[in-house]
Coordinates of C-alpha atoms and ligand atoms in Angstrom, one line a residue:
X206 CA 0.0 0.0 0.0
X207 CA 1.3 3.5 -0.9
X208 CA 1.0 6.4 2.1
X209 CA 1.7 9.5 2.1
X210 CA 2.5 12.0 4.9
X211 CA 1.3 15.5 5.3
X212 CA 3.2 18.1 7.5
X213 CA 3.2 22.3 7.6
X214 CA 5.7 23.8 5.5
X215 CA 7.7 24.2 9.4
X216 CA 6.6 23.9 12.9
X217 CA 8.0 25.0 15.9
X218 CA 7.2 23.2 19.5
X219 CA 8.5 23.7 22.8
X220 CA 8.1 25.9 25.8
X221 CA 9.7 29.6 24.3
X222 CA 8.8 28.8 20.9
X223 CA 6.8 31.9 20.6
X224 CA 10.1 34.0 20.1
X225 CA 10.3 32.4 16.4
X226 CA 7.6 34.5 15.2
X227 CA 9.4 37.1 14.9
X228 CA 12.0 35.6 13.2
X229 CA 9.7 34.3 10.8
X230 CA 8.2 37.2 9.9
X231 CA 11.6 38.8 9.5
X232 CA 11.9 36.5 7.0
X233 CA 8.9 37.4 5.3
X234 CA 8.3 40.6 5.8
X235 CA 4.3 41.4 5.5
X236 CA 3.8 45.1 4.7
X237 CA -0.3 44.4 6.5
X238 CA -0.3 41.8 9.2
X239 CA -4.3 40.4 9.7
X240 CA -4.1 38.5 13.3
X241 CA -7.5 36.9 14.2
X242 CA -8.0 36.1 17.6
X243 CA -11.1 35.6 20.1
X244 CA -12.3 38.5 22.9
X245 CA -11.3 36.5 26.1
X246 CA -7.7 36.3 24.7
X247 CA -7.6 40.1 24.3
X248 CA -9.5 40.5 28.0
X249 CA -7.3 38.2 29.6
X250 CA -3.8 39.7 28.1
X251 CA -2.3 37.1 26.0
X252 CA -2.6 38.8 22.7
X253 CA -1.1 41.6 24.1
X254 CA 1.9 40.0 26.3
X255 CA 2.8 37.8 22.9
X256 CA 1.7 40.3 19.9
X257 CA 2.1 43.6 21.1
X258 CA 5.8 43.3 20.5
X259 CA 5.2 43.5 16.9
X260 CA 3.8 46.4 16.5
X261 CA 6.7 48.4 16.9
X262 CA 8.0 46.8 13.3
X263 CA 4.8 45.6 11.7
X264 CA 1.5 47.0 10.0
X265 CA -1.0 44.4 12.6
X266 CA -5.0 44.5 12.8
X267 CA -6.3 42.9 14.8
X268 CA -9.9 40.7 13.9
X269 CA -11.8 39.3 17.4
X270 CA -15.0 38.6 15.9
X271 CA -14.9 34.7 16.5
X272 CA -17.5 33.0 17.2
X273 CA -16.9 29.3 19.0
X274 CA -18.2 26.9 16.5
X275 CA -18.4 29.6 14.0
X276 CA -20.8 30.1 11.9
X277 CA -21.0 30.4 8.1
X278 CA -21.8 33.8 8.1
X279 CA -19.1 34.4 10.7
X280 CA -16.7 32.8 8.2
X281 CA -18.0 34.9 5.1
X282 CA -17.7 38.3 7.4
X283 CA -14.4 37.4 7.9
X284 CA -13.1 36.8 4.4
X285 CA -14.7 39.8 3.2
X286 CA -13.1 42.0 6.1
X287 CA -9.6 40.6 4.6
X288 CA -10.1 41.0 1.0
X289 CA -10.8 44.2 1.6
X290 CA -7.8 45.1 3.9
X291 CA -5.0 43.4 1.2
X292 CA -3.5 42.1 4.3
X293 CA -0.4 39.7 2.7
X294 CA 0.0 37.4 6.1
X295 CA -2.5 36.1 8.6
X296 CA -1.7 35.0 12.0
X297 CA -4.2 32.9 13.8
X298 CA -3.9 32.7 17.7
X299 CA -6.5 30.8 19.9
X300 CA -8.5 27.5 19.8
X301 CA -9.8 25.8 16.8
X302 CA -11.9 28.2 15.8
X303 CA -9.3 31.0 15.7
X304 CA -7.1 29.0 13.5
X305 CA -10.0 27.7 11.3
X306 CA -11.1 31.2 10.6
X307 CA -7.4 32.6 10.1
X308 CA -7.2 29.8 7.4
X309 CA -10.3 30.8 5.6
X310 CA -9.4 34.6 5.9
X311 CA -5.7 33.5 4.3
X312 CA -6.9 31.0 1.2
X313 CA -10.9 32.2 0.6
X314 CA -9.5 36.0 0.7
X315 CA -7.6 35.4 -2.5
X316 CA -10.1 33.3 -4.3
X317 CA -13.2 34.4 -6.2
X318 CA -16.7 33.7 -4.3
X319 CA -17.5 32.7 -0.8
X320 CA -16.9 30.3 1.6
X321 CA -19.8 28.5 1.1
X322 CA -19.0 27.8 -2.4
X323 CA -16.1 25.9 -1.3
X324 CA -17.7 23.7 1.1
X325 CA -17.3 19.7 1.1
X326 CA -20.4 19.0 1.1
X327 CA -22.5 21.3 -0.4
X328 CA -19.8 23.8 -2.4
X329 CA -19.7 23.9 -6.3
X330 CA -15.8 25.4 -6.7
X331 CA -12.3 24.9 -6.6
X332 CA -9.6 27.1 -4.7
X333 CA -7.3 27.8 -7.5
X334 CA -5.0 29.8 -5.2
X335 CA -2.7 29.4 -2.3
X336 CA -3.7 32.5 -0.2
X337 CA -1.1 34.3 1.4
X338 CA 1.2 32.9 4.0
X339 CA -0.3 31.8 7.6
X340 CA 0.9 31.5 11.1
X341 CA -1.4 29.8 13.3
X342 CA -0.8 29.5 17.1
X343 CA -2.7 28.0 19.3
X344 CA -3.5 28.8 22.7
X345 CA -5.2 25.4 23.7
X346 CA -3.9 21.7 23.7
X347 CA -6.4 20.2 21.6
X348 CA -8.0 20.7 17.6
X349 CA -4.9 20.3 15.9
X350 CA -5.9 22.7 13.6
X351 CA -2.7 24.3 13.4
X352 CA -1.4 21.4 11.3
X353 CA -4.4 20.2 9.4
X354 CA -5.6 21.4 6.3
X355 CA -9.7 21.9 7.3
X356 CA -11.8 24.4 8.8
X357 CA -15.2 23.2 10.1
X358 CA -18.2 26.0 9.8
X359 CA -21.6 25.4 11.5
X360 CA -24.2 25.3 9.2
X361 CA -28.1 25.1 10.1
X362 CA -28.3 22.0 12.3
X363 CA -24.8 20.4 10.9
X364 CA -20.7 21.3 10.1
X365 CA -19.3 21.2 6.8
X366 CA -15.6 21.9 6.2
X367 CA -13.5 23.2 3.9
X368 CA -10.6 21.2 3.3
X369 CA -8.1 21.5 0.8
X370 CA -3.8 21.8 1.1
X371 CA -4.1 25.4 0.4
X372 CA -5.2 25.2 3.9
X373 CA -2.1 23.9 5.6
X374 CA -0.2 26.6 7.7
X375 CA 3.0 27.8 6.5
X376 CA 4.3 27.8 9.9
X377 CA 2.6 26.3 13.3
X378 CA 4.0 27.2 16.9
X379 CA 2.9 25.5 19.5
X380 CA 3.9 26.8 23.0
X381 CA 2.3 25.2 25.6
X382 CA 3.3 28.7 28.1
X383 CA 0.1 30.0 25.7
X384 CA -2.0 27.7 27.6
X385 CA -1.1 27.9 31.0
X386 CA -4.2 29.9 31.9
X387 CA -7.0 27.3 30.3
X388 CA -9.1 27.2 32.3
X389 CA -10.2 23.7 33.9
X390 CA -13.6 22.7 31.8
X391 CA -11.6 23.8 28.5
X392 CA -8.6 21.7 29.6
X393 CA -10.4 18.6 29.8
X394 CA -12.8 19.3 27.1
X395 CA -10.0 19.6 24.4
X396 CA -7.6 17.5 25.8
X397 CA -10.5 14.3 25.5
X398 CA -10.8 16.5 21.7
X399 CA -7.1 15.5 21.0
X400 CA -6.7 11.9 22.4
X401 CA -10.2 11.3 20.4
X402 CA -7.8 12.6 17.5
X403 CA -5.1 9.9 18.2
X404 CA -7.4 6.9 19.3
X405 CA -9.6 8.0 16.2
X406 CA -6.7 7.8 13.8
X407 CA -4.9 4.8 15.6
X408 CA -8.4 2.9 15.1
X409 CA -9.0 4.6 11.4
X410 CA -9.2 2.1 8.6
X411 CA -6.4 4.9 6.7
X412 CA -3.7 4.5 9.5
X413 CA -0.5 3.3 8.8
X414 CA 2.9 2.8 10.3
X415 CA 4.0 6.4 10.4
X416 CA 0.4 7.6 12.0
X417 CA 0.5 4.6 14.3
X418 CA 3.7 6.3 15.6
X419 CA 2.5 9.6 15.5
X420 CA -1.5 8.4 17.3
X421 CA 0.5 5.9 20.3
X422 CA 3.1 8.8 20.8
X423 CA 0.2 11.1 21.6
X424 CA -1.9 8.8 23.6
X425 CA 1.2 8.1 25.4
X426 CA 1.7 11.7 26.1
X427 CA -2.1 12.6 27.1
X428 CA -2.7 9.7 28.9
X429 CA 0.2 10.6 31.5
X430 CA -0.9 14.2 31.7
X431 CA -4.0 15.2 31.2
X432 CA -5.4 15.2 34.4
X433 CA -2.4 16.8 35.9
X434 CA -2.9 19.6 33.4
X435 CA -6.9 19.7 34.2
X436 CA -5.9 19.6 38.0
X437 CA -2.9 21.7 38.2
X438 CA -3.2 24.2 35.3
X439 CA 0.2 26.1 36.2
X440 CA 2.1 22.6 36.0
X441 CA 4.7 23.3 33.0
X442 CA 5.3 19.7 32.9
X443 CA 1.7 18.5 32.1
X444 CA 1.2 21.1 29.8
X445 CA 4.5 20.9 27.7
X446 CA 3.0 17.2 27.2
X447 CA -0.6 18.1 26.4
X448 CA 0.8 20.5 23.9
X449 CA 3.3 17.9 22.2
X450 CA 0.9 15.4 22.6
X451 CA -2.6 17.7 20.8
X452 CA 0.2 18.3 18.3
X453 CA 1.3 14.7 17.3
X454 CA -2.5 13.6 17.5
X455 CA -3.4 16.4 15.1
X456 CA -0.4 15.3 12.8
X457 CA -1.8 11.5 13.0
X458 CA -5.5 12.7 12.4
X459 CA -5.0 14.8 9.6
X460 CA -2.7 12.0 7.7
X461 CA -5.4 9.1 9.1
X462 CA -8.6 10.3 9.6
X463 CA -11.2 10.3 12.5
X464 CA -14.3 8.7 12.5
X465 CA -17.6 7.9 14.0
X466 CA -16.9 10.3 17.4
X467 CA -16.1 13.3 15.2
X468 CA -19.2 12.2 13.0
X469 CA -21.9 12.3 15.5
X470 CA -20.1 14.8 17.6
X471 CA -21.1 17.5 15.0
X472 CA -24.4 17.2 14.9
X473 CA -24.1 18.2 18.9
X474 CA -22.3 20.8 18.3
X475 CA -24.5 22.6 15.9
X476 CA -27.9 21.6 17.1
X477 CA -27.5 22.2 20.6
X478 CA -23.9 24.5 20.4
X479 CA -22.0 21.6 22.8
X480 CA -18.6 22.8 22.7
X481 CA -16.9 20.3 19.8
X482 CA -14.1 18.6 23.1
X483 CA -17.1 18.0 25.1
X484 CA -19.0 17.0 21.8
X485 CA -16.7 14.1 21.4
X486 CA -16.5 13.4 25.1
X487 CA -20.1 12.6 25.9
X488 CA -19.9 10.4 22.9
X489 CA -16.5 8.8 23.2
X490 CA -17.3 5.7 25.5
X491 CA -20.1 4.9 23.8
X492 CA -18.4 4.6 20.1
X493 CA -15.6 2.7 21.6
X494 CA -17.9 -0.2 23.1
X495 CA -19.6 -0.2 19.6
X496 CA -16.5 -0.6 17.5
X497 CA -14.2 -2.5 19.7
X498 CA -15.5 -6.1 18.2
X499 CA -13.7 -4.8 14.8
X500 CA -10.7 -3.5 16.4
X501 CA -9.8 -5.7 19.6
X502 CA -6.1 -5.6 19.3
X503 CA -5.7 -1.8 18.8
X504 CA -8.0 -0.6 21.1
X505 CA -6.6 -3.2 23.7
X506 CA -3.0 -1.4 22.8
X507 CA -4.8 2.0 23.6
X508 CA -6.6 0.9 27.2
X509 CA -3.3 -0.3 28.7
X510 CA -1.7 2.8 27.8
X511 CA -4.3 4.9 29.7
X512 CA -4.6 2.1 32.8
X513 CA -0.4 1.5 32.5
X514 CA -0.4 -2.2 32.7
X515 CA -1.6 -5.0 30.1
X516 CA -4.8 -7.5 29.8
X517 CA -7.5 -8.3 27.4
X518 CA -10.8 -6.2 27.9
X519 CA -14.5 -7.4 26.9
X520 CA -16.6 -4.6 25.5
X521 CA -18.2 -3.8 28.8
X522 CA -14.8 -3.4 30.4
X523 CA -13.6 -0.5 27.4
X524 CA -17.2 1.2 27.6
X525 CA -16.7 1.4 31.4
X526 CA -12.6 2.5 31.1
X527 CA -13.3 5.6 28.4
X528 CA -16.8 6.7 30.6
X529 CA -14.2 6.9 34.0
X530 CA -12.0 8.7 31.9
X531 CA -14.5 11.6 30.8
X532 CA -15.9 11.9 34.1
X533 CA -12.5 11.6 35.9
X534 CA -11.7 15.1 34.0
X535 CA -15.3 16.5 35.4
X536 CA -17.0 16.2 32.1
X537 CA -20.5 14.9 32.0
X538 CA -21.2 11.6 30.5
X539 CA -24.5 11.5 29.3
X540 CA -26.7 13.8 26.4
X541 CA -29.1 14.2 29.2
X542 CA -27.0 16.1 31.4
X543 CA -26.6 18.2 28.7
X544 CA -30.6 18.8 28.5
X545 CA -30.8 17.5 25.2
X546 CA -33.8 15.5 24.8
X547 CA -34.2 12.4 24.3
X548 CA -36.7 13.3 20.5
X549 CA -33.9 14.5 19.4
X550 CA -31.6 11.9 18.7
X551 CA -33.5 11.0 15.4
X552 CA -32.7 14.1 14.0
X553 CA -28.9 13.7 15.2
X554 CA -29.1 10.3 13.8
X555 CA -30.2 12.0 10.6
X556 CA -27.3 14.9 10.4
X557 CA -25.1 12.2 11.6
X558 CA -24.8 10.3 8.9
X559 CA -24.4 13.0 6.5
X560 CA -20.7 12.8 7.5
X561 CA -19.9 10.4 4.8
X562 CA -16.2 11.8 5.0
X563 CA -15.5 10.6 8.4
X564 CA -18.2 7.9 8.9
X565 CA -16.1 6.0 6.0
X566 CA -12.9 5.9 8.2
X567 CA -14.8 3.3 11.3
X568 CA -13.2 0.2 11.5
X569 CA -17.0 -1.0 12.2
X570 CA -19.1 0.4 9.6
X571 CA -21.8 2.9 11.2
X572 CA -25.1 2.9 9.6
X573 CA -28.4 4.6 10.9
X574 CA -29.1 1.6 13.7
X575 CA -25.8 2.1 15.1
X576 CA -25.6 5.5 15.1
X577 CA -29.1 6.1 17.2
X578 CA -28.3 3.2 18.7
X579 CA -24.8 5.0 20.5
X580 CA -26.5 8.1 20.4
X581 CA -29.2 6.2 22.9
X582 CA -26.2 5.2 24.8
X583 CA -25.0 8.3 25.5
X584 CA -28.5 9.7 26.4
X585 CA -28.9 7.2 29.2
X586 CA -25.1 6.8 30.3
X587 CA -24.2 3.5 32.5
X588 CA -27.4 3.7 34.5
Ligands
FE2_1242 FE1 -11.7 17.2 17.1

């Protein structure tokens, strides 16, 4: 079988690797910076303490309206705003949807029509330029976005995405002293977001040897940190190894694929605006039990990672192992907790399996039974 592997152009990791912004953009010397960032970083300081710095030898603007789990028409407000300010560099710093919105504003920007023409699922067009060069940061140990080439937008009761390499960053830093003030909720939430990444792509039926690395590396890594990082927030330790670790899931996801936990995550996200970590958390346990006859010997590899020592689980056992995982990180565990009711997961069910893209890469092929079915699951928790 032939593979391929897809990297950024560069990335920089490690505690202090913030300083090689500047360097890069020595190099490439942007006559009009466009940075787009989220309010709370701006109110709490970081894009001052790491940006301001610039200002002094760059043209910067700065763009804040980000919505979480933005919208379309946040997206299309966006691109406008930067093909009207010929900005020749964007710099995304924040969470996913930060960077997902710095990628559109870089590639759509430069290309004729709208983001919604160049959607996956619905778009009619082809991006026949590059965009200008991109920067993403991010302040959160979790999406991966800074090294994929996708940007999910909600849409009326679903996400699409545009995905194309265009979208790749030229350069992705990822210093986990950006995320030493995450707060608790969004340290678990995206930290279960990134080791559903790796055990996503580990499981996929796209993996190979090189994302196998990259996905056990990163299980590794969160396993054996994330709730020190959820728990002790200021720990440099636990957060150097939540950032290395979101990174080399994101790296393994983007080359592999996720699957069924992504797929019927979305549809929680934009019908009821769950946050997209927490999304895949509620859901996680409950996709595991349902796949693991298909994948036994993986999924085995990845439960005595997180437990540190060896045996053979039945399904029961890995259902019960991911559900004390979620709610050892405070997270609830069931859709009810979350107030969605229980008429709804029909309609889930039915936006769910839209996501032919991701649904495709389940070692266990998930059809509409299966999907309500884990939805149900989820709905009632272990009780
Ligand atoms: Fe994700």
């Amino acid at each position: 079988m032939i593979s391929t592997l897809r990297f950024p152009r560069r990335s920089y990791t490690g505690w202090g690797s913030i300083a090689k912004l500047f360097e890069e953009l020595e190099d490439l010397k942007p006559s009009r910076i466009l940075v787009v960032t989220d309010q709370t970083l701006v109110k709490i300081g970081l894009v001052h303490q790491y940006l301001s710095p610039l200002n002094k030898q760059f043209n910067v603007s700065l763009y804040t309206d980000v919505e979480p789990e933005p919208s379309l028409a946040c997206a299309e407000r966006l691109a406008a705003y930067a093909r009207e300010g010929g900005f020749d560099c964007v710099i995304g710093l924040g969470g996913g949807s930060a960077l997902d919105l710095a990628k559109i504003a870089a590639v759509i920007s430069q290309n004729e029509g709208d983001t919604a023409d160049y959607l996956n699922l619905s778009g009619t067009r082809k991006l026949k330029t590059r965009g200008v060069p991109k920067i993403l940061i991010p302040t959160t140990s979790g999406t991966g976005s800074e090294v994929t080439d996708i940007a999910v937008v909600s849409l009326e009761g679903t996400k699409d995405v545009v995905t194309h390499d265009f979208l790749l960053a030229d350069i992705a830093i990822v210093d986990p002293q950006l995320t030493l003030t995450v707060p608790k909720r969004i340290t678990a939430a995206t930290g279960i977001d990134a080791l559903t990444h790796a055990v996503e792509a580990f499981l996929s039926v796209n993996a190979n040897e090189a994302t196998d690395a990259l996905a056990i590396k990163a299980v590794e890594l969160i396993a054996g940190s994330l709730r020190n990082a959820v728990e002790n927030g200021e720990n440099q330790e636990a957060r150097t190894a939540m950032s290395y670790g979101s990174y080399l899931a994101g790296l393994a996801f983007f080359n592999a694929g996720v699957a069924g936990v992504h797929a019927l995550a979305y549809p929680l996200g934009s019908q009821f605006k769950l946050p997209h970590g927490e999304s895949n958390a509620v859901l996680l346990p409950y996709v595991m039990k349902t796949i693991s006859s298909t994948c036994r010997n993986k999924l085995n590899r990845v439960c005595n990672i997180l437990t540190n020592h060896g045996e053979e689980r039945s399904e029961e056992e890995i259902l019960t192992l991911f559900y004390k995982l979620v709610e050892s990180v405070g997270l609830p565990t069931t859709l009810k907790e979350y107030g969605i009711p229980e008429s709804s997961l029909t309609s889930l069910t039915e936006d769910a399996i839209k996501q032919k893209r991701l649904l495709a890469r389940s070692p266990k092929p998930l059809g509409k039974d299966e999907i309500y079915q884990i939805y149900q699951m989820a709905f009632n928790g272990l009780n």
